[in-house]
PDB file of C-alpha atoms in Angstrom:
ATOM      1  CA  VAL W   1      10.708 134.345-112.418  1.00  0.00           C
ATOM      2  CA  LYS W   2       8.106 136.291-110.848  1.00  0.00           C
ATOM      3  CA  GLU W   3      10.447 137.413-108.158  1.00  0.00           C
ATOM      4  CA  ARG W   4      12.994 138.379-110.732  1.00  0.00           C
ATOM      5  CA  THR W   5      10.581 140.360-112.679  1.00  0.00           C
ATOM      6  CA  ALA W   6       9.592 142.354-109.612  1.00  0.00           C
ATOM      7  CA  GLU W   7      12.990 143.019-108.783  1.00  0.00           C
ATOM      8  CA  ILE W   8      13.714 144.452-112.201  1.00  0.00           C
ATOM      9  CA  GLU W   9      10.634 146.420-112.106  1.00  0.00           C
ATOM     10  CA  LYS W  10      11.567 147.908-108.819  1.00  0.00           C
ATOM     11  CA  GLN W  11      15.098 148.716-110.103  1.00  0.00           C
ATOM     12  CA  ASN W  12      13.590 150.422-113.136  1.00  0.00           C
ATOM     13  CA  LYS W  13      11.208 152.396-111.029  1.00  0.00           C
ATOM     14  CA  LEU W  14      14.117 153.651-108.722  1.00  0.00           C
ATOM     15  CA  ILE W  15      16.171 154.454-111.933  1.00  0.00           C
ATOM     16  CA  GLN W  16      13.247 156.591-113.274  1.00  0.00           C
ATOM     17  CA  GLU W  17      12.822 158.352-109.901  1.00  0.00           C
ATOM     18  CA  GLN W  18      16.479 159.033-109.814  1.00  0.00           C
ATOM     19  CA  ASN W  19      16.409 160.360-113.560  1.00  0.00           C
ATOM     20  CA  SER W  20      13.470 162.604-112.629  1.00  0.00           C
ATOM     21  CA  GLU W  21      15.647 164.028-109.451  1.00  0.00           C
ATOM     22  CA  ILE W  22      18.472 164.702-111.755  1.00  0.00           C
ATOM     23  CA  ILE W  23      16.515 166.615-114.269  1.00  0.00           C
ATOM     24  CA  VAL W  24      14.954 168.696-111.537  1.00  0.00           C
ATOM     25  CA  GLN W  25      18.419 169.358-110.067  1.00  0.00           C
ATOM     26  CA  ASN W  26      19.869 170.300-113.577  1.00  0.00           C
ATOM     27  CA  LYS W  27      16.827 172.753-113.974  1.00  0.00           C
ATOM     28  CA  ARG W  28      17.721 174.288-110.543  1.00  0.00           C
ATOM     29  CA  ILE W  29      21.515 174.568-111.479  1.00  0.00           C
ATOM     30  CA  VAL W  30      20.732 176.004-114.835  1.00  0.00           C
ATOM     31  CA  ALA W  31      18.243 178.675-113.309  1.00  0.00           C
ATOM     32  CA  GLN W  32      20.934 179.527-110.560  1.00  0.00           C
ATOM     33  CA  ASN W  33      23.671 179.808-113.276  1.00  0.00           C
ATOM     34  CA  GLU W  34      21.406 182.210-115.413  1.00  0.00           C
ATOM     35  CA  GLU W  35      20.748 184.174-112.180  1.00  0.00           C
ATOM     36  CA  ILE W  36      24.508 184.463-111.248  1.00  0.00           C
ATOM     37  CA  THR W  37      25.504 185.289-114.997  1.00  0.00           C
ATOM     38  CA  GLY W  38      22.747 187.851-115.212  1.00  0.00           C
ATOM     39  CA  SER W  39      24.095 189.473-112.034  1.00  0.00           C
ATOM     40  CA  ILE W  40      27.731 189.427-113.426  1.00  0.00           C
ATOM     41  CA  ARG W  41      26.574 191.030-116.658  1.00  0.00           C
ATOM     42  CA  TYR W  42      24.935 193.698-114.684  1.00  0.00           C
ATOM     43  CA  ALA W  43      28.017 194.349-112.685  1.00  0.00           C
ATOM     44  CA  GLY W  44      29.894 194.483-115.954  1.00  0.00           C
ATOM     45  CA  LYS W  45      27.588 197.201-117.188  1.00  0.00           C
ATOM     46  CA  ILE W  46      28.327 199.252-114.113  1.00  0.00           C
ATOM     47  CA  GLN W  47      32.103 198.613-114.525  1.00  0.00           C
ATOM     48  CA  ASN W  48      31.906 199.871-118.179  1.00  0.00           C
ATOM     49  CA  ALA W  49      29.992 203.052-117.144  1.00  0.00           C
ATOM     50  CA  ALA W  50      32.657 203.881-114.668  1.00  0.00           C
ATOM     51  CA  LEU W  51      35.371 203.655-117.290  1.00  0.00           C
ATOM     52  CA  PRO W  52      36.411 206.971-119.021  1.00  0.00           C
ATOM     53  CA  GLU W  53      34.998 208.384-122.173  1.00  0.00           C
ATOM     54  CA  PHE W  54      36.918 208.294-125.341  1.00  0.00           C
ATOM     55  CA  GLU W  55      36.482 212.009-125.938  1.00  0.00           C
ATOM     56  CA  LEU W  56      39.287 212.893-123.293  1.00  0.00           C
ATOM     57  CA  TYR W  57      41.815 210.947-125.517  1.00  0.00           C
ATOM     58  CA  LYS W  58      40.654 212.809-128.823  1.00  0.00           C
ATOM     59  CA  HIS W  59      41.174 216.176-127.115  1.00  0.00           C
ATOM     60  CA  HIS W  60      44.952 215.541-126.231  1.00  0.00           C
ATOM     61  CA  ILE W  61      46.321 213.142-128.738  1.00  0.00           C
ATOM     62  CA  ASN W  62      45.988 212.543-132.451  1.00  0.00           C
ATOM     63  CA  GLY W  63      45.608 208.644-132.510  1.00  0.00           C
ATOM     64  CA  PHE W  64      44.909 205.938-129.911  1.00  0.00           C
ATOM     65  CA  PHE W  65      43.383 202.639-129.451  1.00  0.00           C
ATOM     66  CA  ILE W  66      42.115 200.627-126.429  1.00  0.00           C
ATOM     67  CA  LEU W  67      42.021 196.816-126.459  1.00  0.00           C
ATOM     68  CA  PHE W  68      39.944 195.788-123.464  1.00  0.00           C
ATOM     69  CA  LYS W  69      38.821 192.088-123.362  1.00  0.00           C
ATOM     70  CA  PRO W  70      37.613 191.055-119.810  1.00  0.00           C
ATOM     71  CA  ARG W  71      38.020 187.199-119.262  1.00  0.00           C
ATOM     72  CA  ASP W  72      35.020 186.858-116.969  1.00  0.00           C
ATOM     73  CA  ILE W  73      32.556 189.514-118.184  1.00  0.00           C
ATOM     74  CA  VAL W  74      33.834 191.873-115.409  1.00  0.00           C
ATOM     75  CA  SER W  75      37.446 192.598-115.374  1.00  0.00           C
ATOM     76  CA  GLY W  76      40.406 192.772-112.916  1.00  0.00           C
ATOM     77  CA  ASP W  77      42.203 195.022-115.355  1.00  0.00           C
ATOM     78  CA  PHE W  78      40.973 198.736-116.278  1.00  0.00           C
ATOM     79  CA  TYR W  79      42.170 201.647-118.074  1.00  0.00           C
ATOM     80  CA  TRP W  80      41.820 205.213-116.655  1.00  0.00           C
ATOM     81  CA  ILE W  81      42.304 208.648-118.047  1.00  0.00           C
ATOM     82  CA  THR W  82      41.660 212.147-116.783  1.00  0.00           C
ATOM     83  CA  GLU W  83      42.740 215.808-117.586  1.00  0.00           C
ATOM     84  CA  THR W  84      43.943 218.262-115.081  1.00  0.00           C
ATOM     85  CA  GLN W  85      46.167 221.426-114.934  1.00  0.00           C
ATOM     86  CA  ASN W  86      46.096 221.168-118.646  1.00  0.00           C
ATOM     87  CA  LYS W  87      47.753 217.945-118.656  1.00  0.00           C
ATOM     88  CA  PHE W  88      46.626 214.521-119.936  1.00  0.00           C
ATOM     89  CA  VAL W  89      46.602 211.458-117.378  1.00  0.00           C
ATOM     90  CA  ALA W  90      46.465 207.929-118.450  1.00  0.00           C
ATOM     91  CA  ALA W  91      46.918 204.511-116.793  1.00  0.00           C
ATOM     92  CA  ALA W  92      46.683 200.835-117.531  1.00  0.00           C
ATOM     93  CA  VAL W  93      45.909 198.864-114.290  1.00  0.00           C
ATOM     94  CA  ASP W  94      46.158 195.150-113.438  1.00  0.00           C
ATOM     95  CA  CYS W  95      44.318 194.430-110.223  1.00  0.00           C
ATOM     96  CA  THR W  96      44.842 191.147-108.142  1.00  0.00           C
ATOM     97  CA  GLY W  97      42.324 188.324-109.288  1.00  0.00           C
ATOM     98  CA  HIS W  98      39.981 188.015-112.218  1.00  0.00           C
ATOM     99  CA  GLY W  99      36.164 188.255-112.512  1.00  0.00           C
ATOM    100  CA  VAL W 100      34.180 189.442-109.473  1.00  0.00           C
ATOM    101  CA  PRO W 101      36.920 189.922-106.967  1.00  0.00           C
ATOM    102  CA  GLY W 102      39.147 191.813-109.486  1.00  0.00           C
ATOM    103  CA  GLY W 103      36.258 193.814-110.606  1.00  0.00           C
ATOM    104  CA  PHE W 104      35.613 194.908-106.964  1.00  0.00           C
ATOM    105  CA  LEU W 105      39.183 196.144-106.882  1.00  0.00           C
ATOM    106  CA  SER W 106      38.961 197.847-110.112  1.00  0.00           C
ATOM    107  CA  MET W 107      36.166 200.008-109.059  1.00  0.00           C
ATOM    108  CA  LEU W 108      37.952 200.925-105.833  1.00  0.00           C
ATOM    109  CA  GLY W 109      40.974 201.871-108.019  1.00  0.00           C
ATOM    110  CA  ILE W 110      38.877 203.947-110.476  1.00  0.00           C
ATOM    111  CA  SER W 111      37.093 205.812-107.426  1.00  0.00           C
ATOM    112  CA  PHE W 112      40.497 206.340-105.609  1.00  0.00           C
ATOM    113  CA  LEU W 113      42.243 207.602-108.749  1.00  0.00           C
ATOM    114  CA  ASN W 114      39.467 210.192-109.419  1.00  0.00           C
ATOM    115  CA  GLU W 115      39.576 211.282-105.719  1.00  0.00           C
ATOM    116  CA  ILE W 116      43.437 211.718-105.646  1.00  0.00           C
ATOM    117  CA  VAL W 117      43.550 213.880-108.806  1.00  0.00           C
ATOM    118  CA  LYS W 118      40.635 216.056-107.575  1.00  0.00           C
ATOM    119  CA  ASP W 119      42.426 216.374-104.218  1.00  0.00           C
ATOM    120  CA  ILE W 120      45.538 217.372-105.986  1.00  0.00           C
ATOM    121  CA  ALA W 121      43.700 219.963-108.138  1.00  0.00           C
ATOM    122  CA  ARG W 122      41.966 221.404-105.272  1.00  0.00           C
ATOM    123  CA  LYS W 123      45.223 221.968-103.373  1.00  0.00           C
ATOM    124  CA  LYS W 124      46.851 223.416-106.504  1.00  0.00           C
ATOM    125  CA  GLU W 125      49.719 220.982-106.227  1.00  0.00           C
ATOM    126  CA  GLU W 126      51.825 219.888-109.037  1.00  0.00           C
ATOM    127  CA  ILE W 127      50.733 216.681-110.338  1.00  0.00           C
ATOM    128  CA  LYS W 128      53.258 213.827-110.919  1.00  0.00           C
ATOM    129  CA  ALA W 129      52.688 210.248-111.763  1.00  0.00           C
ATOM    130  CA  ALA W 130      54.651 208.771-108.704  1.00  0.00           C
ATOM    131  CA  ASP W 131      52.792 210.995-106.292  1.00  0.00           C
ATOM    132  CA  ILE W 132      49.544 209.473-107.462  1.00  0.00           C
ATOM    133  CA  LEU W 133      50.895 205.965-107.194  1.00  0.00           C
ATOM    134  CA  ASN W 134      51.977 206.615-103.529  1.00  0.00           C
ATOM    135  CA  ARG W 135      48.739 208.067-102.394  1.00  0.00           C
ATOM    136  CA  LEU W 136      46.878 205.121-104.166  1.00  0.00           C
ATOM    137  CA  ARG W 137      48.998 202.589-102.189  1.00  0.00           C
ATOM    138  CA  LYS W 138      48.358 204.163 -98.906  1.00  0.00           C
ATOM    139  CA  LYS W 139      44.458 204.157 -99.723  1.00  0.00           C
ATOM    140  CA  ILE W 140      44.549 200.618-100.789  1.00  0.00           C
ATOM    141  CA  ILE W 141      46.539 199.469 -97.642  1.00  0.00           C
ATOM    142  CA  ILE W 142      44.111 201.352 -95.378  1.00  0.00           C
ATOM    143  CA  THR W 143      40.914 200.339 -97.072  1.00  0.00           C
ATOM    144  CA  LEU W 144      41.692 196.734 -97.236  1.00  0.00           C
ATOM    145  CA  ASN W 145      43.213 196.693 -93.675  1.00  0.00           C
ATOM    146  CA  GLN W 146      46.384 195.195 -94.851  1.00  0.00           C
ATOM    147  CA  GLN W 147      48.647 196.490 -92.085  1.00  0.00           C
ATOM    148  CA  ALA W 148      46.532 194.281 -89.720  1.00  0.00           C
ATOM    149  CA  ASP W 149      46.420 191.421 -91.999  1.00  0.00           C
ATOM    150  CA  GLU W 150      49.937 190.940 -93.204  1.00  0.00           C
ATOM    151  CA  MET W 151      48.783 187.832 -95.272  1.00  0.00           C
ATOM    152  CA  SER W 152      46.831 190.194 -97.656  1.00  0.00           C
ATOM    153  CA  ARG W 153      48.528 190.528-101.050  1.00  0.00           C
ATOM    154  CA  ASP W 154      45.505 192.265-102.785  1.00  0.00           C
ATOM    155  CA  GLY W 155      46.514 195.105-104.698  1.00  0.00           C
ATOM    156  CA  MET W 156      47.393 196.492-108.223  1.00  0.00           C
ATOM    157  CA  ASP W 157      50.156 196.849-110.818  1.00  0.00           C
ATOM    158  CA  MET W 158      50.088 199.813-112.956  1.00  0.00           C
ATOM    159  CA  ALA W 159      51.675 202.015-115.580  1.00  0.00           C
ATOM    160  CA  MET W 160      50.942 205.572-115.596  1.00  0.00           C
ATOM    161  CA  ILE W 161      51.687 208.715-117.884  1.00  0.00           C
ATOM    162  CA  ILE W 162      51.087 212.397-117.454  1.00  0.00           C
ATOM    163  CA  TYR W 163      51.491 214.256-120.562  1.00  0.00           C
ATOM    164  CA  ASP W 164      52.034 217.992-120.780  1.00  0.00           C
ATOM    165  CA  LYS W 165      51.012 218.817-124.448  1.00  0.00           C
ATOM    166  CA  GLU W 166      52.300 222.415-124.451  1.00  0.00           C
ATOM    167  CA  LYS W 167      55.768 221.412-123.167  1.00  0.00           C
ATOM    168  CA  LYS W 168      55.802 217.800-125.053  1.00  0.00           C
ATOM    169  CA  ILE W 169      57.052 216.474-121.648  1.00  0.00           C
ATOM    170  CA  LEU W 170      55.887 212.858-120.518  1.00  0.00           C
ATOM    171  CA  ASN W 171      56.018 211.733-117.023  1.00  0.00           C
ATOM    172  CA  PHE W 172      56.055 207.999-116.410  1.00  0.00           C
ATOM    173  CA  ALA W 173      55.718 205.963-113.204  1.00  0.00           C
ATOM    174  CA  GLY W 174      54.925 202.267-112.896  1.00  0.00           C
ATOM    175  CA  ALA W 175      54.190 199.820-110.198  1.00  0.00           C
ATOM    176  CA  ASN W 176      55.501 196.479-111.576  1.00  0.00           C
ATOM    177  CA  ASN W 177      54.036 197.479-114.982  1.00  0.00           C
ATOM    178  CA  PRO W 178      56.399 199.081-117.542  1.00  0.00           C
ATOM    179  CA  GLY W 179      55.356 200.961-120.815  1.00  0.00           C
ATOM    180  CA  TYR W 180      57.031 201.187-124.092  1.00  0.00           C
ATOM    181  CA  ILE W 181      57.784 203.935-126.519  1.00  0.00           C
ATOM    182  CA  ILE W 182      58.461 203.398-130.072  1.00  0.00           C
ATOM    183  CA  ARG W 183      60.643 206.023-131.799  1.00  0.00           C
ATOM    184  CA  ASP W 184      62.074 205.911-135.282  1.00  0.00           C
ATOM    185  CA  GLY W 185      61.157 202.113-135.311  1.00  0.00           C
ATOM    186  CA  ASN W 186      63.136 201.250-132.045  1.00  0.00           C
ATOM    187  CA  ILE W 187      61.265 200.220-128.909  1.00  0.00           C
ATOM    188  CA  HIS W 188      62.405 201.632-125.759  1.00  0.00           C
ATOM    189  CA  LYS W 189      61.267 200.332-122.276  1.00  0.00           C
ATOM    190  CA  LEU W 190      59.804 202.817-119.658  1.00  0.00           C
ATOM    191  CA  GLU W 191      61.015 200.895-116.566  1.00  0.00           C
ATOM    192  CA  ALA W 192      58.660 200.429-113.602  1.00  0.00           C
ATOM    193  CA  ASP W 193      59.537 200.160-109.925  1.00  0.00           C
ATOM    194  CA  ARG W 194      59.607 196.518-108.727  1.00  0.00           C
ATOM    195  CA  MET W 195      56.731 196.989-106.249  1.00  0.00           C
ATOM    196  CA  PRO W 196      52.887 196.781-106.165  1.00  0.00           C
ATOM    197  CA  ILE W 197      50.400 199.256-105.298  1.00  0.00           C
ATOM    198  CA  GLY W 198      49.422 197.368-102.016  1.00  0.00           C
ATOM    199  CA  PHE W 199      51.136 196.092 -98.908  1.00  0.00           C
ATOM    200  CA  ASN W 200      54.626 194.899 -98.915  1.00  0.00           C
ATOM    201  CA  ARG W 201      56.497 194.659 -95.772  1.00  0.00           C
ATOM    202  CA  LYS W 202      59.920 195.887 -96.978  1.00  0.00           C
ATOM    203  CA  LEU W 203      58.942 198.390 -99.613  1.00  0.00           C
ATOM    204  CA  ASN W 204      55.850 200.240 -98.025  1.00  0.00           C
ATOM    205  CA  ASP W 205      58.016 203.187 -97.211  1.00  0.00           C
ATOM    206  CA  THR W 206      59.745 203.309-100.457  1.00  0.00           C
ATOM    207  CA  PRO W 207      58.405 205.890-102.819  1.00  0.00           C
ATOM    208  CA  PHE W 208      57.608 205.172-106.479  1.00  0.00           C
ATOM    209  CA  SER W 209      59.984 207.135-108.772  1.00  0.00           C
ATOM    210  CA  ASN W 210      59.178 209.492-111.618  1.00  0.00           C
ATOM    211  CA  LYS W 211      60.707 209.494-115.189  1.00  0.00           C
ATOM    212  CA  PHE W 212      60.532 212.349-117.642  1.00  0.00           C
ATOM    213  CA  LEU W 213      61.258 212.368-121.218  1.00  0.00           C
ATOM    214  CA  LYS W 214      60.886 214.685-124.050  1.00  0.00           C
ATOM    215  CA  VAL W 215      58.216 213.675-126.707  1.00  0.00           C
ATOM    216  CA  ILE W 216      58.771 214.115-130.192  1.00  0.00           C
ATOM    217  CA  ASP W 217      56.558 213.845-133.292  1.00  0.00           C
ATOM    218  CA  ASP W 218      55.395 210.368-134.218  1.00  0.00           C
ATOM    219  CA  ASP W 219      56.432 208.831-130.954  1.00  0.00           C
ATOM    220  CA  LEU W 220      54.175 205.752-129.976  1.00  0.00           C
ATOM    221  CA  ILE W 221      53.527 205.090-126.437  1.00  0.00           C
ATOM    222  CA  TYR W 222      51.871 201.830-125.147  1.00  0.00           C
ATOM    223  CA  LEU W 223      50.409 201.019-121.590  1.00  0.00           C
ATOM    224  CA  PHE W 224      49.236 197.620-120.892  1.00  0.00           C
ATOM    225  CA  SER W 225      48.552 194.972-118.259  1.00  0.00           C
ATOM    226  CA  ASP W 226      50.243 191.450-118.552  1.00  0.00           C
ATOM    227  CA  GLY W 227      46.970 190.070-120.052  1.00  0.00           C
ATOM    228  CA  TYR W 228      48.273 189.786-123.729  1.00  0.00           C
ATOM    229  CA  ALA W 229      51.834 188.573-122.927  1.00  0.00           C
ATOM    230  CA  ASP W 230      50.593 185.978-120.553  1.00  0.00           C
ATOM    231  CA  GLN W 231      47.719 184.595-122.833  1.00  0.00           C
ATOM    232  CA  PHE W 232      48.198 180.672-123.422  1.00  0.00           C
ATOM    233  CA  GLY W 233      47.945 179.449-126.945  1.00  0.00           C
ATOM    234  CA  GLY W 234      49.942 178.640-129.995  1.00  0.00           C
ATOM    235  CA  ARG W 235      50.845 175.113-131.101  1.00  0.00           C
ATOM    236  CA  ARG W 236      52.379 174.115-127.801  1.00  0.00           C
ATOM    237  CA  GLY W 237      49.947 175.921-125.418  1.00  0.00           C
ATOM    238  CA  LYS W 238      52.549 178.301-124.138  1.00  0.00           C
ATOM    239  CA  LYS W 239      52.378 181.903-123.232  1.00  0.00           C
ATOM    240  CA  PHE W 240      52.467 184.510-125.769  1.00  0.00           C
ATOM    241  CA  ASN W 241      55.269 186.181-123.740  1.00  0.00           C
ATOM    242  CA  SER W 242      57.017 189.580-123.539  1.00  0.00           C
ATOM    243  CA  ARG W 243      59.330 188.999-126.264  1.00  0.00           C
ATOM    244  CA  ARG W 244      56.501 188.447-128.960  1.00  0.00           C
ATOM    245  CA  PHE W 245      54.591 191.143-127.274  1.00  0.00           C
ATOM    246  CA  ARG W 246      57.362 193.606-128.023  1.00  0.00           C
ATOM    247  CA  GLU W 247      57.742 192.282-131.609  1.00  0.00           C
ATOM    248  CA  LEU W 248      54.077 192.690-131.913  1.00  0.00           C
ATOM    249  CA  LEU W 249      54.371 196.438-131.100  1.00  0.00           C
ATOM    250  CA  VAL W 250      57.119 197.108-133.336  1.00  0.00           C
ATOM    251  CA  HIS W 251      55.305 195.378-136.283  1.00  0.00           C
ATOM    252  CA  LEU W 252      52.224 197.546-135.468  1.00  0.00           C
ATOM    253  CA  GLN W 253      53.890 200.797-135.785  1.00  0.00           C
ATOM    254  CA  GLN W 254      53.830 200.663-139.395  1.00  0.00           C
ATOM    255  CA  PHE W 255      49.913 200.964-139.390  1.00  0.00           C
ATOM    256  CA  PRO W 256      47.617 203.800-138.321  1.00  0.00           C
ATOM    257  CA  MET W 257      46.367 203.497-134.681  1.00  0.00           C
ATOM    258  CA  GLU W 258      42.937 202.708-135.936  1.00  0.00           C
ATOM    259  CA  GLN W 259      44.106 199.616-137.482  1.00  0.00           C
ATOM    260  CA  GLN W 260      46.550 198.554-134.929  1.00  0.00           C
ATOM    261  CA  LYS W 261      43.644 197.486-132.570  1.00  0.00           C
ATOM    262  CA  ASP W 262      42.115 195.190-135.147  1.00  0.00           C
ATOM    263  CA  ILE W 263      45.481 193.646-135.953  1.00  0.00           C
ATOM    264  CA  ALA W 264      46.430 193.177-132.296  1.00  0.00           C
ATOM    265  CA  ASP W 265      43.068 191.545-131.739  1.00  0.00           C
ATOM    266  CA  LYS W 266      43.217 189.098-134.665  1.00  0.00           C
ATOM    267  CA  ILE W 267      46.615 188.063-133.595  1.00  0.00           C
ATOM    268  CA  LEU W 268      45.572 187.443-130.171  1.00  0.00           C
ATOM    269  CA  GLN W 269      42.596 185.490-131.242  1.00  0.00           C
ATOM    270  CA  LYS W 270      44.645 183.375-133.501  1.00  0.00           C
ATOM    271  CA  TRP W 271      47.058 182.638-130.677  1.00  0.00           C
ATOM    272  CA  GLN W 272      44.408 181.900-128.231  1.00  0.00           C
ATOM    273  CA  ARG W 273      42.772 178.949-130.153  1.00  0.00           C
ATOM    274  CA  ASN W 274      40.709 177.150-127.526  1.00  0.00           C
ATOM    275  CA  ASN W 275      42.028 178.905-124.621  1.00  0.00           C
TER     276      ASN W 275
END
C-alpha cells in the first residue's frame, strides 16, 4: 500500500509540474500572439494611411461608396485614386495572397501607381489606363525578380478607369478583373484582359487593351476585387458567386450611393454567417 501511495503521489507531482509548464507555455504563446497582432495592427494603420483621401472622389463625381473589409487586418486588396490632366483615375486592385504578404504587395502597388502617374504627367504624355497597367506589370516583374524566378506567380489583378469629366468619356482597362456599368436598369460588363499584372511567360509581351465609352447622366460604375463574390456562406457554405453579385448590383441601383454601401455590407454579413 505504501509503495502504491508513493507512486500515486509521484504521478500527481509530475502532473502538477506538467500543468505548471503548460500554463507557462500558454502565457508565452498569448504574449507572442499579442505582440504579433499588435505589429499587424500597426501595419494596418500604415496601409490605411497610404490609401487615398475621399475628397478626390467628391471633387469629380456626385456619389460613391467604398466597401473595404480586410480579412486579416492588413489587406491584399486595395483601392487607389488620383487626379491628373484634369482627369479622375480610380482602380480596384487584388494582390496575390492575404494578410501580411498581400499587404506588402499592396504597398508596392500603391507606390508604383503613384510613381507611374507622376512620370506620365512630368513627360506630358496622354494618360491611358492600359498604359498604366503595362508599366505597372514591368515594375512588378523587375522588382520581384520574376524573370529569373519563373515559379513566382505573385502579382495583381486590377480594374482601372480614367474619367474625363469635360468630355464625359470613360477609359477602362482590366487585368483579369472586369468592371460593371449599370445604365437604365441594365448591367453591362466592362471586359478585362485575361492576364495578370505579373509574370506570365506567354503573355508578358501582350499589351493590355483600352476600352472607351461615352458616359451619360445616371450611369453607375462599379469596380471591385473578387472578395465579395468569393465569400463563402449561405445555408450550404457556398460562394456568393458572380451571378448573385451582378443581381446585387442591379438591386442596389434603386438606392442612393450613400445607402448602397450599408445594404451591400448587411447582405454580405448575412451571407457570411460564421465564415
